[in-house]
mmCIF file of C-alpha atoms in Angstrom:
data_model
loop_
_atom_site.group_PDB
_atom_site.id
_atom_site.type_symbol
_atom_site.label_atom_id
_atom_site.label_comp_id
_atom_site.label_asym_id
_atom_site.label_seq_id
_atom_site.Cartn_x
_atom_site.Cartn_y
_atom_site.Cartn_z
ATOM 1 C CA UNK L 490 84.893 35.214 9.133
ATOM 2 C CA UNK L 491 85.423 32.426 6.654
ATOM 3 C CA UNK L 492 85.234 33.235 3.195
ATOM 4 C CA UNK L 493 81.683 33.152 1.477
ATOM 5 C CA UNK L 494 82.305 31.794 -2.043
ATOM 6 C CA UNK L 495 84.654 33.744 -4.520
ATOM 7 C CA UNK L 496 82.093 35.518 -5.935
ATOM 8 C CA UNK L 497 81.935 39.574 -6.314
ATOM 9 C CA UNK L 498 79.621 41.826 -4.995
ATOM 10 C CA UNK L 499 78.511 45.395 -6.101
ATOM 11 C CA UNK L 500 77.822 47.257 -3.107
ATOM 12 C CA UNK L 501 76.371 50.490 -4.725
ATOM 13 C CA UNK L 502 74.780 50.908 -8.228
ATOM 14 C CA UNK L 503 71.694 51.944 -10.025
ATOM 15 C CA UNK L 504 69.483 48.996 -11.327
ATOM 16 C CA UNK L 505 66.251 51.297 -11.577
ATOM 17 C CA UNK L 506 68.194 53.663 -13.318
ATOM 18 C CA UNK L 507 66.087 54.310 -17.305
ATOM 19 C CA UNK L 508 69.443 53.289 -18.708
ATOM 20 C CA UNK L 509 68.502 49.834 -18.246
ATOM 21 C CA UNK L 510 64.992 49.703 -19.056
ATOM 22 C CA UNK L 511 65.644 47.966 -22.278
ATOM 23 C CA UNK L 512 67.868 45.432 -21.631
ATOM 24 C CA UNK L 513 68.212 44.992 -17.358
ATOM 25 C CA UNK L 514 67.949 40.948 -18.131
ATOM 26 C CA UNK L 515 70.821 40.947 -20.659
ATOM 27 C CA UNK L 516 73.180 43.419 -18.248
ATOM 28 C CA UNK L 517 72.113 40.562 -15.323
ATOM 29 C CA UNK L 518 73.022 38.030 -17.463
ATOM 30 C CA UNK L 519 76.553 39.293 -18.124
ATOM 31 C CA UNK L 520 77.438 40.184 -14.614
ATOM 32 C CA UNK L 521 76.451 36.305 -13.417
ATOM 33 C CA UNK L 522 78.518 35.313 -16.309
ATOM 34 C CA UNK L 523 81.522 37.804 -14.493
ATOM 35 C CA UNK L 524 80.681 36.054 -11.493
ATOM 36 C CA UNK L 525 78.844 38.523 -9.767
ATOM 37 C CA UNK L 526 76.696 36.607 -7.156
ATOM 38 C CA UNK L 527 74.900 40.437 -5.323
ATOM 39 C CA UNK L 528 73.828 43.363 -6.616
ATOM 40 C CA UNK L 529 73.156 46.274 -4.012
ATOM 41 C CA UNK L 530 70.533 48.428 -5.746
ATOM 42 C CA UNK L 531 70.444 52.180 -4.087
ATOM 43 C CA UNK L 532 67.470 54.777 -4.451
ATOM 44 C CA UNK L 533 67.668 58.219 -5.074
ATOM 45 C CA UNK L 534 64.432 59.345 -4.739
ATOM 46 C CA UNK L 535 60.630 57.882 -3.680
ATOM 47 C CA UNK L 536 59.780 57.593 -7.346
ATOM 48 C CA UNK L 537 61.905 54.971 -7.859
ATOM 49 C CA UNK L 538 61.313 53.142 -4.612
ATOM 50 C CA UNK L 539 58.453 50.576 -5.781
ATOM 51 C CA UNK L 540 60.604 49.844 -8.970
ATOM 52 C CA UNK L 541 63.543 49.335 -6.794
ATOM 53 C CA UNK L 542 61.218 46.497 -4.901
ATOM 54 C CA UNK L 543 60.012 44.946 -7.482
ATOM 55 C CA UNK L 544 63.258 44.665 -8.997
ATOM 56 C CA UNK L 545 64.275 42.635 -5.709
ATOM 57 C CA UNK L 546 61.443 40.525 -6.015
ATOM 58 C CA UNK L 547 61.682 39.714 -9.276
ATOM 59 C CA UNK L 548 65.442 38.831 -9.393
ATOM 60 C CA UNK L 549 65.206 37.796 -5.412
ATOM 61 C CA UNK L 550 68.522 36.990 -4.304
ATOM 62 C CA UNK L 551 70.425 38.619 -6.294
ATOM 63 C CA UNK L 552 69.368 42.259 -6.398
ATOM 64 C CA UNK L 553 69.214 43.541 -2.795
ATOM 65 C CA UNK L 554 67.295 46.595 -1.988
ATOM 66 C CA UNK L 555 67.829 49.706 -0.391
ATOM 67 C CA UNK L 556 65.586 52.894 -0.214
ATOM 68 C CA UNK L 557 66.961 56.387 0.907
ATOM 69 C CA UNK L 558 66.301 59.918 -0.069
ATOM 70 C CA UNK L 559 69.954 61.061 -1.725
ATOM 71 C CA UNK L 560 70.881 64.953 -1.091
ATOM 72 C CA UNK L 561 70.773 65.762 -4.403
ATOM 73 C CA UNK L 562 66.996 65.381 -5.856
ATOM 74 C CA UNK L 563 65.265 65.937 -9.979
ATOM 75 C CA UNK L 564 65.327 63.394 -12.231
ATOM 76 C CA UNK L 565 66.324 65.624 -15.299
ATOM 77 C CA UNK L 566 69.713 67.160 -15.197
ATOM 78 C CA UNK L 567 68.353 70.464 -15.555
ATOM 79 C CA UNK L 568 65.815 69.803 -12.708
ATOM 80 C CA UNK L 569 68.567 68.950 -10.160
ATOM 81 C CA UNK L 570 68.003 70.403 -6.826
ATOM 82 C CA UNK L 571 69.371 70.403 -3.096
ATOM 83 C CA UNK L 572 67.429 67.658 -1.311
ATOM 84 C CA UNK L 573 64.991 69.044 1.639
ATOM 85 C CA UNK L 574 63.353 67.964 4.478
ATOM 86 C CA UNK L 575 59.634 67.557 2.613
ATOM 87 C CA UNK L 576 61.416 65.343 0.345
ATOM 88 C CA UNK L 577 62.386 63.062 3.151
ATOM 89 C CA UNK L 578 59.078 63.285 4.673
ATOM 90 C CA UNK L 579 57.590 61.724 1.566
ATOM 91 C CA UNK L 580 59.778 59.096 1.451
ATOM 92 C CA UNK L 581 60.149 57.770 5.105
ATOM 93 C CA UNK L 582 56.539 55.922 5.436
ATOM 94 C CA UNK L 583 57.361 53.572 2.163
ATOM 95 C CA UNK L 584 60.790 53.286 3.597
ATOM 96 C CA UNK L 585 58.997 51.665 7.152
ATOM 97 C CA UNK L 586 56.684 49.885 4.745
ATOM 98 C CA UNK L 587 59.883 47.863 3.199
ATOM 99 C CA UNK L 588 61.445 47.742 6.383
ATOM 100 C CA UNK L 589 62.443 44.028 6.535
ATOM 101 C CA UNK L 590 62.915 43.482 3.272
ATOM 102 C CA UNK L 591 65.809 45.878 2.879
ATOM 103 C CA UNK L 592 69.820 45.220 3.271
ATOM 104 C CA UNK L 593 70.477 49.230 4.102
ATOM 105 C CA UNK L 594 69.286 52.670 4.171
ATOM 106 C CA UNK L 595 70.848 54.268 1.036
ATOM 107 C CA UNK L 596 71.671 56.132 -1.212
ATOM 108 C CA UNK L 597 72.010 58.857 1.981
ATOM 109 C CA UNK L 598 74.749 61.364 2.282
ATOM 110 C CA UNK L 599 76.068 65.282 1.428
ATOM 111 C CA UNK L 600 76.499 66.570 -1.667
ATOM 112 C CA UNK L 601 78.461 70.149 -1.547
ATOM 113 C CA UNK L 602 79.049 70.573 -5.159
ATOM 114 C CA UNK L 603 78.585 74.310 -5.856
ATOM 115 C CA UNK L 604 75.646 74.182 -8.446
ATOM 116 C CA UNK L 605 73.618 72.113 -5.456
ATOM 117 C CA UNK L 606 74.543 73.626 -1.967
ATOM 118 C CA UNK L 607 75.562 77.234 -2.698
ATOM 119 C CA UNK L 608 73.950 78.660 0.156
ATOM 120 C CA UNK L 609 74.739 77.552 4.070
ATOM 121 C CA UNK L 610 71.310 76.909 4.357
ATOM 122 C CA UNK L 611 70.871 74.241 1.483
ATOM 123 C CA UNK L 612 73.800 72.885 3.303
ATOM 124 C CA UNK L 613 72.198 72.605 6.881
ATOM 125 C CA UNK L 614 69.086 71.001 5.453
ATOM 126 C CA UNK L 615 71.395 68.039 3.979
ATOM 127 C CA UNK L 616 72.838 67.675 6.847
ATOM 128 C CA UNK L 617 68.905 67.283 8.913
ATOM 129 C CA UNK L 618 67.989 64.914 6.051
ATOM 130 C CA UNK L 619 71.287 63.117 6.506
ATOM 131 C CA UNK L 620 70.476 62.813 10.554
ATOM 132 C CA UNK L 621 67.081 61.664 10.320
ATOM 133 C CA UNK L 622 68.104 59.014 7.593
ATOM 134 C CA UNK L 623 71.574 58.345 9.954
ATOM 135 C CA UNK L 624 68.745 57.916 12.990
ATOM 136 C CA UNK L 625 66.233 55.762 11.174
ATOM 137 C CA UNK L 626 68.492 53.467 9.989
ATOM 138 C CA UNK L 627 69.766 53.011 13.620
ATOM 139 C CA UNK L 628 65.863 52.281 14.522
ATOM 140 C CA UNK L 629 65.758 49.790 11.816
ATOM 141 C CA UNK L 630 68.858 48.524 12.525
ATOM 142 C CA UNK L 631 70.318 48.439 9.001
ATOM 143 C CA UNK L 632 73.882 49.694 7.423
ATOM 144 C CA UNK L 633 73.808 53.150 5.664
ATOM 145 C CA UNK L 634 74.844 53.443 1.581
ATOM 146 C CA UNK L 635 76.749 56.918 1.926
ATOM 147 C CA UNK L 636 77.521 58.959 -0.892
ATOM 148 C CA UNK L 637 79.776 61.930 0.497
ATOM 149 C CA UNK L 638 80.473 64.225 -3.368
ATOM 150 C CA UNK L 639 82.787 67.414 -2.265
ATOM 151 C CA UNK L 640 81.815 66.939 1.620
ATOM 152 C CA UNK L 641 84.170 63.857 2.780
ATOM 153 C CA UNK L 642 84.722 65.353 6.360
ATOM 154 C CA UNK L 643 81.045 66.706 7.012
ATOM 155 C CA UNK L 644 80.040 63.412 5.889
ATOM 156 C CA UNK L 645 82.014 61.536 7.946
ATOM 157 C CA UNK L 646 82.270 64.017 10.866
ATOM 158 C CA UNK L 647 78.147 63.798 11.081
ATOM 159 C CA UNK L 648 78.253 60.249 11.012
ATOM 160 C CA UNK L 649 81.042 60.044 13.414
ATOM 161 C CA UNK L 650 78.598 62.441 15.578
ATOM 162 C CA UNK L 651 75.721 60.550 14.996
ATOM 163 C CA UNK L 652 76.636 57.139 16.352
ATOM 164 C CA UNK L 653 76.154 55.569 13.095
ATOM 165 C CA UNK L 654 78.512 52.043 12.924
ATOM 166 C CA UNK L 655 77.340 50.053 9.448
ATOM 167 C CA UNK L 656 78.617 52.590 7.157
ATOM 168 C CA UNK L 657 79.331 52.563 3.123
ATOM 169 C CA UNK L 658 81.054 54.771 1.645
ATOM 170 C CA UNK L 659 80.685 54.955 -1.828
ATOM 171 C CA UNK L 660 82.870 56.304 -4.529
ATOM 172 C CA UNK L 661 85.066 58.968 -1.873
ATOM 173 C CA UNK L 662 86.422 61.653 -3.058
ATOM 174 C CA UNK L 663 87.938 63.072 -0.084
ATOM 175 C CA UNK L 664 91.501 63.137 1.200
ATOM 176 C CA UNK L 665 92.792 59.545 2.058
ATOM 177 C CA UNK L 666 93.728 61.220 5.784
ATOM 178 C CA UNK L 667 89.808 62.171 6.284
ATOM 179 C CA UNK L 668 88.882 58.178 4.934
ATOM 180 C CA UNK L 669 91.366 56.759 7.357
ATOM 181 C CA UNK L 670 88.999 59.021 9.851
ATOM 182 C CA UNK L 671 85.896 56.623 8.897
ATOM 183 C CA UNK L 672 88.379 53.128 8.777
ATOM 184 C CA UNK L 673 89.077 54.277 12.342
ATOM 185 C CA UNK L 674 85.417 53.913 12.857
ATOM 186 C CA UNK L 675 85.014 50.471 11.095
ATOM 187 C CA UNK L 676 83.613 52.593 7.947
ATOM 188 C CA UNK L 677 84.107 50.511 4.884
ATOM 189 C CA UNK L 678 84.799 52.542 1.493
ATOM 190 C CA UNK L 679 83.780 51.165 -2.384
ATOM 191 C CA UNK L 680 85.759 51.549 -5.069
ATOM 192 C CA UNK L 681 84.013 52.016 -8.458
ATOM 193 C CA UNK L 682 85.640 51.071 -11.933
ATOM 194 C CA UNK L 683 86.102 54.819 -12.879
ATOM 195 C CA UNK L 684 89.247 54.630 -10.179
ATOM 196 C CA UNK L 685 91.251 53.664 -13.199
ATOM 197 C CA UNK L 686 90.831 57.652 -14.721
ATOM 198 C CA UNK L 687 89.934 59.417 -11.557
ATOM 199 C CA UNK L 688 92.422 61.083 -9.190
ATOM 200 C CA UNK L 689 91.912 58.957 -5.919
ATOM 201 C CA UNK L 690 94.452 56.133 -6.604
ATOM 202 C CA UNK L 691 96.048 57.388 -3.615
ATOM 203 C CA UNK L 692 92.817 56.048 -1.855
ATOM 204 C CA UNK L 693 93.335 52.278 -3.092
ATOM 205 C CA UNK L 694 96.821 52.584 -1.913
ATOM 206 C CA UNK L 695 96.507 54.216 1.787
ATOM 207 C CA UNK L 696 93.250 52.103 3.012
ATOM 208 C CA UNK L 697 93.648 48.753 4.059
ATOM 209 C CA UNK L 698 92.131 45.624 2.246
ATOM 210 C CA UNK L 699 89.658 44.683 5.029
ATOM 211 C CA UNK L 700 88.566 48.326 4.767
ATOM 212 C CA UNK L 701 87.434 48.030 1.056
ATOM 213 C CA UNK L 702 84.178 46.743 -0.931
ATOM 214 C CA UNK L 703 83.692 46.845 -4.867
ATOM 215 C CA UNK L 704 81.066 48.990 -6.625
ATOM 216 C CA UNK L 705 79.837 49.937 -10.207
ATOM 217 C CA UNK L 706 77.733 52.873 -9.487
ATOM 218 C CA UNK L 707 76.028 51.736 -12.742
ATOM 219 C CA UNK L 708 75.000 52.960 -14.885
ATOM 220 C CA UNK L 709 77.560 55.818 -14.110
ATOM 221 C CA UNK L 710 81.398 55.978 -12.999
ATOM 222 C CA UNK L 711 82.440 53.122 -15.590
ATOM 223 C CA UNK L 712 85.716 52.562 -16.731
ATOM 224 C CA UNK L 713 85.131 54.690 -19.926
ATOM 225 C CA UNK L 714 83.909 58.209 -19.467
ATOM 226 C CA UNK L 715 80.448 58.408 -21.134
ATOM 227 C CA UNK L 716 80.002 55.315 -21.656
ATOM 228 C CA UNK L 717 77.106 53.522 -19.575
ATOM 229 C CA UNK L 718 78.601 51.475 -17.147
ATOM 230 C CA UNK L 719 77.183 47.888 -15.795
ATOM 231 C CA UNK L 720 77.626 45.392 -13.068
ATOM 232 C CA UNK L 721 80.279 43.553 -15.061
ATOM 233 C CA UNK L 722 82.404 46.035 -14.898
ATOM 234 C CA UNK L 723 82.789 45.402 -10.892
ATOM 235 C CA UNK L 724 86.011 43.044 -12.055
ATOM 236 C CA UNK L 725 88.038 46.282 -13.403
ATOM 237 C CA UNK L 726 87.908 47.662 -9.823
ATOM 238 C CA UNK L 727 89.111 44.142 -8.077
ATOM 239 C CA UNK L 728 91.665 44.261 -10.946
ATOM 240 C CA UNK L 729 93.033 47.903 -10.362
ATOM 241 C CA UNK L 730 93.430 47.088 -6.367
ATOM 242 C CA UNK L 731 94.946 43.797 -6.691
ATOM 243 C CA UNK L 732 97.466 45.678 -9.163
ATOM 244 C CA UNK L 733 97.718 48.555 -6.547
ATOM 245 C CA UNK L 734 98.456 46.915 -3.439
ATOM 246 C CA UNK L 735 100.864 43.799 -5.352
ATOM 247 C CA UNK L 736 98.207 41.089 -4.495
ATOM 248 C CA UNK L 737 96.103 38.562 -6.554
ATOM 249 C CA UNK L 738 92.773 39.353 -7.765
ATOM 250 C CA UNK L 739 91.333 36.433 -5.891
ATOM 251 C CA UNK L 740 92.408 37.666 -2.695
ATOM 252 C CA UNK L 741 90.672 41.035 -3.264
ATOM 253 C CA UNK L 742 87.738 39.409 -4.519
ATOM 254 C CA UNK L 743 87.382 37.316 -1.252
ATOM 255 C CA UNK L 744 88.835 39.839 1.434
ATOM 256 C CA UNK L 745 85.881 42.443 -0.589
ATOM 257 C CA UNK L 746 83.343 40.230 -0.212
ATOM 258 C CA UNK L 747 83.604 39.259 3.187
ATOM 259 C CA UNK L 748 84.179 43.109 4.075
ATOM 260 C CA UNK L 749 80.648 43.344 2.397
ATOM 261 C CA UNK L 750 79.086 40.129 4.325
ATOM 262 C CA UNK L 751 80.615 42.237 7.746
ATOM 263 C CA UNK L 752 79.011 45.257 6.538
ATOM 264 C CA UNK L 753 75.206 43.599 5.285
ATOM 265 C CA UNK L 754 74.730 40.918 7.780
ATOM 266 C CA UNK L 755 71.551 40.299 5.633
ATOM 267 C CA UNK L 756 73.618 39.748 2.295
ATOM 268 C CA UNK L 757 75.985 36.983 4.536
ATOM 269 C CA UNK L 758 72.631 35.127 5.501
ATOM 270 C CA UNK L 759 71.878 34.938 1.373
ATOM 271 C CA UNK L 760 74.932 34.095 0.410
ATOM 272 C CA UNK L 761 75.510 31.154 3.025
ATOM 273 C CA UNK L 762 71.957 30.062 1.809
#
C-alpha cells in the first residue's frame, strides 16, 4: 500500500472526554500543528454517543467516530461498574442509527481488574457484551477499537473465537507471547505515550512494525503520570519506537499510518481525499 502522506494518526483517544470541554479547539489546534492529520474518537458509554457525533461533524475529517459500549461503565470514579447486557441494549439502536458514518465499533473489550469483575459472573456478562459488539460490528462491517485491561488472552482468545478480522488493540497490557497470538491474526496493537513509564517496552520491541498503530488515549495514559494527556502527544510514542527498534521516526510515522489506513479502510478513503 503506498504511503498516505507523513502525517500521524491517533487511533484511540477520548475527545468527548469533560477534560476538554474548555479548550477542545486549542488541543486540535496543537495536534495539526504536530502534524496530526486523524483523530479516532472512542465511546465509552451511550451518554456520550451524540457528543461523540457531533464532534465528527463539526471537525469532519479530522475527528472520526466510533460508538461502543466499553466493559467498564459510571462516569464518576466512585460510580464505576462492570458493564452488562442492559447497558448494551441501550446503546445498540443509536449505534445502527450512526451506522455509516462510523470508522469502527469501539471502545469494546474485557476489563478483569479486580475492583470491576470480581465475580465469574461479572466476567461472563463482559464477555456476552463483548460477542454481541464482536458480531455487530461484523454485520456492519466495521473494525473493532479493543481495549483488553488485565484480560489480554480472553480478549484475544474471544475474538480469535469469534471470527472477528479488523481488530485494535489498544494500550495491551498482556504478555508480548499472547500479542504475537493477535499479530498472527492480522490484529494490529497501539501504543500510547505512557509506554515511556509503563512496563510493556518489551511489547514495542517483540511486535513487528507493520503490526503497530499510534494512540494517545487522551486525555489519559500521557507521558507524565497525572497530567492530562492530548493528541500532540501521539509524537512521544512514534519517538519511543523509532528509538526501540533503531529506525527513524519517519519510517514509524509512515509504516503506523498505513497500518491504520489497512485497519480503517474508511480513514484511507479520507486521507487520499
Amino acid at each position: 500500500m503506498e504511503a498516505v502522506g507523513a502525517g500521524l494518526v491517533d487511533c484511540h483517544c477520548h475527545l468527548s472526554a469533560p477534560d476538554f470541554d474548555q479548550d477542545l479547539d486549542h488541543v486540535l489546534q496543537k495536534a495539526r500543528k504536530a502534524n496530526v492529520v486523524a483523530l479516532v474518537a472512542v465511546a465509552e458509554h451511550r451518554g456520550e454517543f451524540e457528543k461523540i457525533m457531533e464532534l465528527s461533524k463539526r471537525y469532519s475529517g479530522f475527528i472520526l467516530p466510533c460508538l461502543g459500549v466499553h466493559p467498564v461503565q459510571g462516569l464518576l470514579l466512585q460510580d464505576q461498574r462492570s458493564v452488562t447486557l442492559k447497558d448494551l441494549d441501550e446503546a445498540v439502536p443509536i449505534i445502527e442509527k450512526y451506522r455509516d458514518q462510523l470508522l469502527a465499533i469501539g471502545e469494546v473489550g474485557l476489563d478483569f481488574s479486580p475492583r470491576f469483575a470480581n465475580t465469574d459472573e461479572k466476567k461472563e456478562e463482559q464477555r456476552q457484551v463483548l460477542i454481541s459488539q464482536v458480531q455487530l460490528a461484523k454485520r456492519l462491517n466495521l473494525p473493532l477499537n479493543v481495549h483488553s485491561r488485565s484480560a489480554g488472552r480472553p480478549t484475544i482468545n474471544l475474538l480469535l473465537e469469534q471470527g472477528a478480522d479488523k481488530v485494535l488493540l489498544h494500550a495491551f497490557d498482556g504478555r508480548p507471547s499472547v500479542a504475537m497470538e493477535g499479530v498472527r491474526a492480522g490484529y494490529f496493537f497501539s501504543i500510547p505515550p505512557s509506554i515511556i513509564r509503563s512496563g510493556q517496552q518489551k511489547l514495542v520491541k517483540q511486535l513487528p512494525l507493520t503490526s503497530l498503530c499510534l494512540e494517545t488515549d487522551s486525555p489519559a495514559l500521557g507521558p507524565e503520570k497525572q497530567v492530562r494527556n492530548e493528541p500532540q502527544n501521539i509524537s512521544v510514542s512514534a519517538e519511543y519506537i523509532a528509538l526501540v527498534k533503531g529506525i527513524s521516526v519517519g519510517e514509524v510515522i509512515e509504516v503506523t499510518t498505513q497500518n491504520a489506513c489497512k485497519l480503517f479502510p474508511k480513514l484511507q478513503q479520507l486521507l487520499q481525499k
